[in-house]
Short mmCIF file of C-alpha atoms and ligand atoms in Angstrom, two decimals:
data_model
loop_
_atom_site.label_atom_id
_atom_site.label_comp_id
_atom_site.label_asym_id
_atom_site.label_seq_id
_atom_site.Cartn_x
_atom_site.Cartn_y
_atom_site.Cartn_z
CA MET P 1 -21.49 -4.28 14.75
CA GLU P 2 -18.03 -3.34 13.51
CA LYS P 3 -16.30 -0.06 14.37
CA ILE P 4 -13.35 0.69 12.14
CA LEU P 5 -10.31 2.90 12.71
CA ILE P 6 -7.96 3.81 9.86
CA THR P 7 -4.63 5.44 10.65
CA GLY P 8 -2.91 7.29 7.82
CA ALA P 9 -6.31 7.83 6.22
CA SER P 10 -5.15 10.89 4.26
CA GLY P 11 -2.50 8.92 2.39
CA GLN P 12 -2.61 7.37 -1.07
CA LEU P 13 -4.27 4.11 0.03
CA GLY P 14 -6.06 5.57 3.04
CA VAL P 15 -8.25 7.92 1.00
CA VAL P 16 -9.57 5.07 -1.14
CA LEU P 17 -9.69 2.37 1.53
CA THR P 18 -11.69 4.68 3.81
CA LYS P 19 -14.39 5.05 1.15
CA ALA P 20 -14.48 1.28 0.56
CA LEU P 21 -14.82 0.61 4.29
CA GLN P 22 -17.54 3.27 4.63
CA LYS P 23 -19.45 1.53 1.87
CA LYS P 24 -19.05 -1.85 3.55
CA TYR P 25 -19.66 -0.91 7.20
CA GLY P 26 -21.64 2.36 7.04
CA ILE P 27 -20.24 5.89 7.12
CA GLN P 28 -20.81 6.38 10.88
CA ASN P 29 -18.89 3.19 11.73
CA VAL P 30 -15.64 4.23 10.07
CA ILE P 31 -13.27 6.65 11.79
CA ALA P 32 -10.59 7.99 9.51
CA SER P 33 -7.56 9.46 11.27
CA ASP P 34 -4.35 11.20 10.34
CA ILE P 35 -2.21 14.12 11.47
CA SER P 36 -4.10 16.31 9.01
CA ILE P 37 -7.45 16.01 7.26
CA SER P 38 -7.62 15.39 3.51
CA ASP P 39 -9.55 17.81 1.28
CA ASN P 40 -13.31 17.34 0.90
CA TYR P 41 -13.41 14.57 3.46
CA ASP P 42 -16.85 13.07 3.92
CA GLY P 43 -17.41 11.10 7.13
CA VAL P 44 -16.06 10.81 10.68
CA PHE P 45 -12.49 12.10 10.98
CA GLU P 46 -10.21 12.43 14.00
CA ILE P 47 -6.88 14.21 14.02
CA LEU P 48 -4.64 11.53 15.53
CA ASP P 49 -0.88 11.46 15.97
CA ALA P 50 -0.23 7.71 15.89
CA THR P 51 3.24 8.22 17.43
CA ASN P 52 1.42 9.10 20.69
CA PHE P 53 0.42 5.90 22.53
CA ASP P 54 -2.09 7.59 24.85
CA ALA P 55 -3.84 9.26 21.92
CA VAL P 56 -4.10 5.98 19.98
CA ASN P 57 -5.22 4.06 23.05
CA TYR P 58 -7.86 6.66 23.91
CA CYS P 59 -9.18 6.74 20.36
CA ILE P 60 -9.50 2.93 20.23
CA SER P 61 -11.12 2.58 23.66
CA LYS P 62 -13.44 5.61 23.42
CA ASN P 63 -14.80 4.54 20.04
CA LYS P 64 -14.97 0.81 20.94
CA ILE P 65 -12.98 -0.02 17.82
CA THR P 66 -13.22 -3.62 16.56
CA GLN P 67 -10.93 -3.38 13.50
CA VAL P 68 -7.88 -1.20 12.84
CA TYR P 69 -6.28 -0.54 9.43
CA HIS P 70 -2.85 0.83 10.28
CA LEU P 71 -1.63 2.64 7.17
CA VAL P 72 0.81 5.16 8.68
CA ALA P 73 4.34 4.84 7.26
CA ILE P 74 7.12 6.85 5.68
CA LEU P 75 7.85 5.20 2.34
CA SER P 76 11.04 3.94 0.72
CA ALA P 77 12.48 6.99 -1.03
CA LYS P 78 11.46 9.72 1.41
CA GLY P 79 12.49 7.51 4.32
CA GLU P 80 16.12 7.55 3.24
CA SER P 81 16.49 11.29 3.87
CA ASN P 82 16.20 10.73 7.63
CA PRO P 83 16.72 7.04 8.45
CA LEU P 84 16.35 7.17 12.24
CA ASN P 85 13.23 9.30 12.07
CA THR P 86 11.73 6.89 9.53
CA TRP P 87 12.47 3.92 11.77
CA ASN P 88 11.00 5.67 14.81
CA ILE P 89 7.80 6.72 13.10
CA ASN P 90 7.20 3.42 11.34
CA MET P 91 7.96 1.28 14.40
CA ASN P 92 6.47 3.44 17.17
CA THR P 93 3.16 3.80 15.38
CA LEU P 94 3.11 0.03 14.86
CA PHE P 95 3.75 -0.67 18.56
CA ASN P 96 1.11 1.85 19.58
CA VAL P 97 -1.51 0.28 17.32
CA PHE P 98 -0.67 -3.36 18.08
CA GLU P 99 -0.41 -2.79 21.82
CA SER P 100 -3.56 -0.72 22.22
CA SER P 101 -5.43 -3.16 19.95
CA ARG P 102 -4.39 -5.99 22.26
CA LEU P 103 -5.28 -4.06 25.42
CA ASN P 104 -8.70 -3.05 24.11
CA GLY P 105 -9.71 -6.41 22.62
CA VAL P 106 -9.69 -5.27 18.98
CA LYS P 107 -10.82 -8.22 16.84
CA LYS P 108 -8.76 -7.68 13.67
CA VAL P 109 -5.86 -5.49 12.56
CA PHE P 110 -4.69 -4.87 9.01
CA TYR P 111 -1.00 -4.10 8.62
CA PRO P 112 0.32 -3.34 5.13
CA SER P 113 3.74 -4.63 4.26
CA SER P 114 5.54 -4.07 0.96
CA ILE P 115 7.76 -5.46 -1.77
CA ALA P 116 10.38 -3.25 -0.06
CA VAL P 117 10.99 -6.08 2.46
CA PHE P 118 12.91 -7.89 -0.28
CA GLY P 119 16.50 -7.03 -1.02
CA GLU P 120 19.76 -8.26 -2.42
CA ASP P 121 20.21 -11.94 -3.25
CA ILE P 122 16.54 -12.76 -3.75
CA GLU P 123 15.19 -14.52 -6.82
CA TYR P 124 14.06 -11.45 -8.75
CA ILE P 125 11.58 -13.31 -10.96
CA ASN P 126 8.60 -14.81 -9.15
CA THR P 127 10.11 -13.97 -5.78
CA PRO P 128 8.90 -16.68 -3.39
CA GLN P 129 6.84 -16.20 -0.23
CA PHE P 130 9.59 -17.03 2.27
CA PRO P 131 13.05 -15.90 1.07
CA ASN P 132 15.63 -14.28 3.35
CA LEU P 133 14.62 -10.67 3.84
CA THR P 134 17.58 -8.31 3.45
CA PRO P 135 15.96 -4.94 2.64
CA LEU P 136 18.05 -2.03 1.46
CA THR P 137 15.89 0.81 2.80
CA VAL P 138 14.82 1.77 6.31
CA TYR P 139 11.21 1.57 5.13
CA GLY P 140 11.84 -2.03 4.00
CA MET P 141 13.59 -2.87 7.29
CA SER P 142 10.68 -1.44 9.28
CA LYS P 143 8.17 -3.46 7.24
CA ALA P 144 10.21 -6.68 7.64
CA ALA P 145 10.41 -6.09 11.39
CA GLY P 146 6.70 -5.19 11.46
CA GLU P 147 5.80 -8.47 9.76
CA ASN P 148 7.62 -10.34 12.51
CA TRP P 149 5.90 -8.28 15.18
CA ALA P 150 2.54 -9.09 13.56
CA ASN P 151 3.39 -12.79 13.77
CA TYR P 152 4.55 -12.34 17.37
CA TYR P 153 1.35 -10.61 18.49
CA TYR P 154 -0.71 -13.32 16.81
CA LYS P 155 1.25 -16.20 18.33
CA LYS P 156 1.71 -14.69 21.78
CA TYR P 157 -1.56 -12.83 22.30
CA GLY P 158 -3.90 -14.19 19.64
CA LEU P 159 -4.31 -10.71 18.08
CA ASP P 160 -5.69 -11.38 14.58
CA ILE P 161 -3.30 -9.25 12.50
CA ARG P 162 -3.41 -9.78 8.73
CA SER P 163 -1.00 -8.41 6.17
CA VAL P 164 -0.11 -8.26 2.48
CA ARG P 165 3.08 -7.09 0.82
CA TYR P 166 1.68 -4.47 -1.54
CA PRO P 167 3.42 -3.95 -4.86
CA GLY P 168 3.55 -0.34 -6.13
CA VAL P 169 -0.05 0.91 -5.92
CA ILE P 170 -1.43 2.91 -8.86
CA GLY P 171 -4.66 4.85 -8.63
CA TYR P 172 -6.28 8.03 -9.94
CA GLN P 173 -8.07 8.96 -6.70
CA SER P 174 -5.05 10.11 -4.70
CA LEU P 175 -1.36 10.88 -5.00
CA PRO P 176 1.40 8.78 -3.48
CA GLY P 177 4.20 10.45 -1.55
CA GLY P 178 7.79 9.42 -1.16
CA GLY P 179 7.79 6.00 -2.82
CA THR P 180 10.03 4.46 -5.47
CA THR P 181 7.05 3.22 -7.49
CA ASP P 182 5.39 6.67 -7.52
CA TYR P 183 6.57 7.36 -11.07
CA ALA P 184 3.89 4.98 -12.31
CA VAL P 185 1.19 7.30 -10.96
CA SER P 186 2.80 10.62 -11.99
CA ILE P 187 3.29 9.41 -15.55
CA TYR P 188 -0.48 9.22 -16.10
CA HIS P 189 -1.00 12.76 -14.77
CA ASN P 190 1.55 14.07 -17.26
CA ALA P 191 0.05 11.99 -20.06
CA VAL P 192 -3.48 13.36 -19.69
CA LYS P 193 -2.11 16.90 -19.54
CA ASN P 194 0.06 16.08 -22.55
CA GLU P 195 3.20 17.13 -20.71
CA ARG P 196 6.50 15.34 -21.28
CA PHE P 197 7.37 12.96 -18.43
CA ASP P 198 10.89 12.76 -16.99
CA CYS P 199 11.23 9.34 -15.36
CA PHE P 200 13.53 8.85 -12.35
CA LEU P 201 14.05 5.15 -13.21
CA GLU P 202 15.75 3.62 -16.24
CA PRO P 203 13.51 2.44 -19.11
CA SER P 204 13.92 -1.29 -18.42
CA THR P 205 13.39 -1.28 -14.63
CA THR P 206 10.65 -3.87 -14.14
CA LEU P 207 8.77 -3.74 -10.83
CA PRO P 208 5.65 -5.42 -9.40
CA MET P 209 2.64 -3.08 -9.41
CA ILE P 210 -1.08 -3.26 -8.68
CA PHE P 211 -4.09 -1.16 -9.68
CA MET P 212 -5.79 0.55 -6.73
CA GLU P 213 -9.07 -1.29 -7.21
CA ASP P 214 -7.27 -4.64 -6.98
CA ALA P 215 -5.25 -3.47 -3.96
CA ILE P 216 -8.41 -2.44 -2.10
CA ARG P 217 -10.24 -5.64 -3.03
CA ALA P 218 -7.26 -7.73 -1.85
CA THR P 219 -7.37 -5.91 1.49
CA LEU P 220 -11.11 -6.44 1.97
CA GLU P 221 -10.92 -10.08 0.87
CA LEU P 222 -8.02 -10.85 3.19
CA MET P 223 -9.83 -9.23 6.12
CA ALA P 224 -13.07 -11.08 5.35
CA ALA P 225 -11.46 -14.52 5.00
CA PRO P 226 -12.16 -17.11 7.72
CA LYS P 227 -9.46 -16.98 10.40
CA GLU P 228 -8.43 -20.60 9.88
CA ASN P 229 -7.59 -19.85 6.22
CA ILE P 230 -4.93 -17.31 7.18
CA LYS P 231 -1.84 -19.47 7.30
CA VAL P 232 0.77 -16.72 6.83
CA ARG P 233 0.95 -14.48 9.88
CA THR P 234 3.92 -12.42 8.77
CA SER P 235 2.67 -11.08 5.41
CA TYR P 236 1.34 -12.49 2.14
CA ASN P 237 3.06 -11.95 -1.19
CA LEU P 238 0.56 -10.19 -3.45
CA SER P 239 0.80 -9.77 -7.19
CA GLY P 240 -1.04 -7.58 -9.66
CA MET P 241 1.12 -7.02 -12.74
CA SER P 242 4.75 -6.24 -13.61
CA PHE P 243 6.08 -3.66 -16.04
CA SER P 244 8.95 -1.26 -16.74
CA PRO P 245 8.78 2.51 -17.47
CA MET P 246 9.20 1.70 -21.16
CA GLN P 247 6.23 -0.68 -21.11
CA ILE P 248 3.91 1.71 -19.25
CA TYR P 249 4.93 4.41 -21.73
CA GLU P 250 4.01 2.14 -24.66
CA SER P 251 0.70 1.32 -23.01
CA ILE P 252 -0.14 5.03 -22.56
CA LYS P 253 0.92 5.79 -26.14
CA LYS P 254 -1.84 3.50 -27.40
CA ILE P 255 -4.25 6.09 -25.89
CA ASN P 256 -2.17 9.25 -26.34
CA PRO P 257 0.21 8.74 -29.32
CA ASP P 258 1.83 12.19 -28.84
CA PHE P 259 3.02 11.51 -25.30
CA LYS P 260 6.79 11.93 -24.75
CA ILE P 261 9.12 10.52 -22.09
CA THR P 262 12.72 11.16 -21.02
CA TYR P 263 14.81 9.34 -18.41
CA THR P 264 16.91 10.85 -15.61
CA PRO P 265 17.58 8.05 -13.12
CA ASP P 266 18.38 9.17 -9.56
CA PHE P 267 19.00 7.48 -6.16
CA ARG P 268 15.68 5.64 -6.46
CA GLN P 269 17.19 3.46 -9.21
CA GLU P 270 19.31 1.62 -6.65
CA ILE P 271 16.26 0.97 -4.48
CA ALA P 272 14.29 -0.32 -7.47
CA ASN P 273 17.20 -2.58 -8.50
CA SER P 274 17.03 -4.33 -5.13
CA TRP P 275 13.32 -5.17 -5.46
CA PRO P 276 11.64 -8.11 -7.24
CA LYS P 277 10.57 -7.92 -10.86
CA SER P 278 7.64 -10.23 -10.24
CA ILE P 279 6.08 -11.94 -7.25
CA ASP P 280 4.93 -15.49 -6.57
CA ASP P 281 1.64 -15.03 -4.72
CA SER P 282 0.40 -18.62 -4.94
CA GLN P 283 -0.03 -18.83 -1.16
CA ALA P 284 -2.49 -15.89 -1.18
CA ARG P 285 -4.34 -17.50 -4.09
CA GLU P 286 -4.59 -20.82 -2.23
CA ASP P 287 -5.42 -19.52 1.25
CA TRP P 288 -7.96 -16.79 0.53
CA GLY P 289 -8.60 -16.97 -3.20
CA TRP P 290 -6.63 -13.94 -4.40
CA GLN P 291 -6.96 -13.16 -8.10
CA PRO P 292 -6.04 -9.79 -9.65
CA LYS P 293 -8.34 -8.35 -12.33
CA TYR P 294 -6.33 -5.60 -13.99
CA ASN P 295 -3.39 -5.79 -16.38
CA LEU P 296 -1.30 -2.90 -17.69
CA ASP P 297 -3.58 -1.94 -20.60
CA THR P 298 -6.88 -2.21 -18.70
CA MET P 299 -5.32 -0.13 -15.92
CA SER P 300 -4.05 2.49 -18.39
CA ALA P 301 -7.53 2.84 -19.87
CA GLU P 302 -9.06 3.41 -16.41
CA MET P 303 -6.32 5.80 -15.31
CA MET P 304 -6.53 7.94 -18.44
CA LYS P 305 -10.34 8.04 -18.45
CA ASN P 306 -10.62 9.04 -14.79
CA LEU P 307 -7.76 11.54 -14.80
CA LYS P 308 -9.24 13.23 -17.85
CA LYS P 309 -12.43 13.70 -15.85
CA TYR P 310 -10.40 14.94 -12.87
CA TYR P 311 -8.63 17.57 -14.96
CA ASN P 312 -11.95 18.44 -16.63
CA LEU P 313 -10.60 17.48 -20.00
CA VAL P 314 -13.81 15.63 -20.84
CA SER P 315 -17.35 16.28 -19.69
CA VAL P 316 -18.33 14.06 -16.76
N1 LIG X 1 5.25 1.92 -3.13
C1 LIG X 1 6.20 1.74 -2.08
C2 LIG X 1 7.42 2.55 -2.31
O1 LIG X 1 7.75 2.77 -3.44
C3 LIG X 1 6.59 0.30 -1.97
O2 LIG X 1 5.82 -0.27 -0.98
O3 LIG X 1 8.05 2.91 -1.37
#
């Protein structure tokens, strides 16, 4: 029987991944953890400061955890306001989770990486699986280092750590915090409320993105794949779709023709400029059968429909 621990369970991905794991493994077998509990949480929750090794180790051993999903991280934009703190939190939590997983015989660990590992001098279109990683942000540096630590723990100790480089994740169930791709979630909230959206990126800034449902399915499929299929032990490139603020605006306008947008680029523009426009994820497709389902318009339809329900703009 599997016993699952999720760190960072109150975050954008954590909220949705926790529900998916509860559905798969049973509500009692999934322990969600974070430094604070999310609203209306349903299930087993532990307040856990993942920067504290003893607390992580105790939680894993006491609960006889077999799989850990380590989602704690400070993201790209927020991370730049305090670089050393970002590095310390992102790396110390990783060491605590990897090391206590090794010591307690955890069977599998999921470690999310990001398109933020890429930086200057990459091929921006169809960025390949194994380019030089020269990230511009501390978040990206911590993820690039984390990927190498994942590979190290696998090679040295046999700890089965699996990882994908998530594009910007877009979902209606939760809000992101502190990322450069966050605009692509906020824009839908404004659109359903019919409020003008002021975008912090320029209209033509194309970035790789993925709909939440695809991101969760990718995670579950990667973790369920036979061990011998997992050939990349740093992190897999993962692709959903690619679009710019102008294109997402046009997609939303097909549903809400009155919607208005303005552009006020800020420091996040430079971060976005250093990231790929699209991703070559052929290795993930070959090794564990990855295939995204959503494109920009099908995602817009789902986002608008579900956010309208959320804001009680239509009857449920
Ligand atoms: N969504 C993240 C960010 O913008 C990228 O992984 O920081």
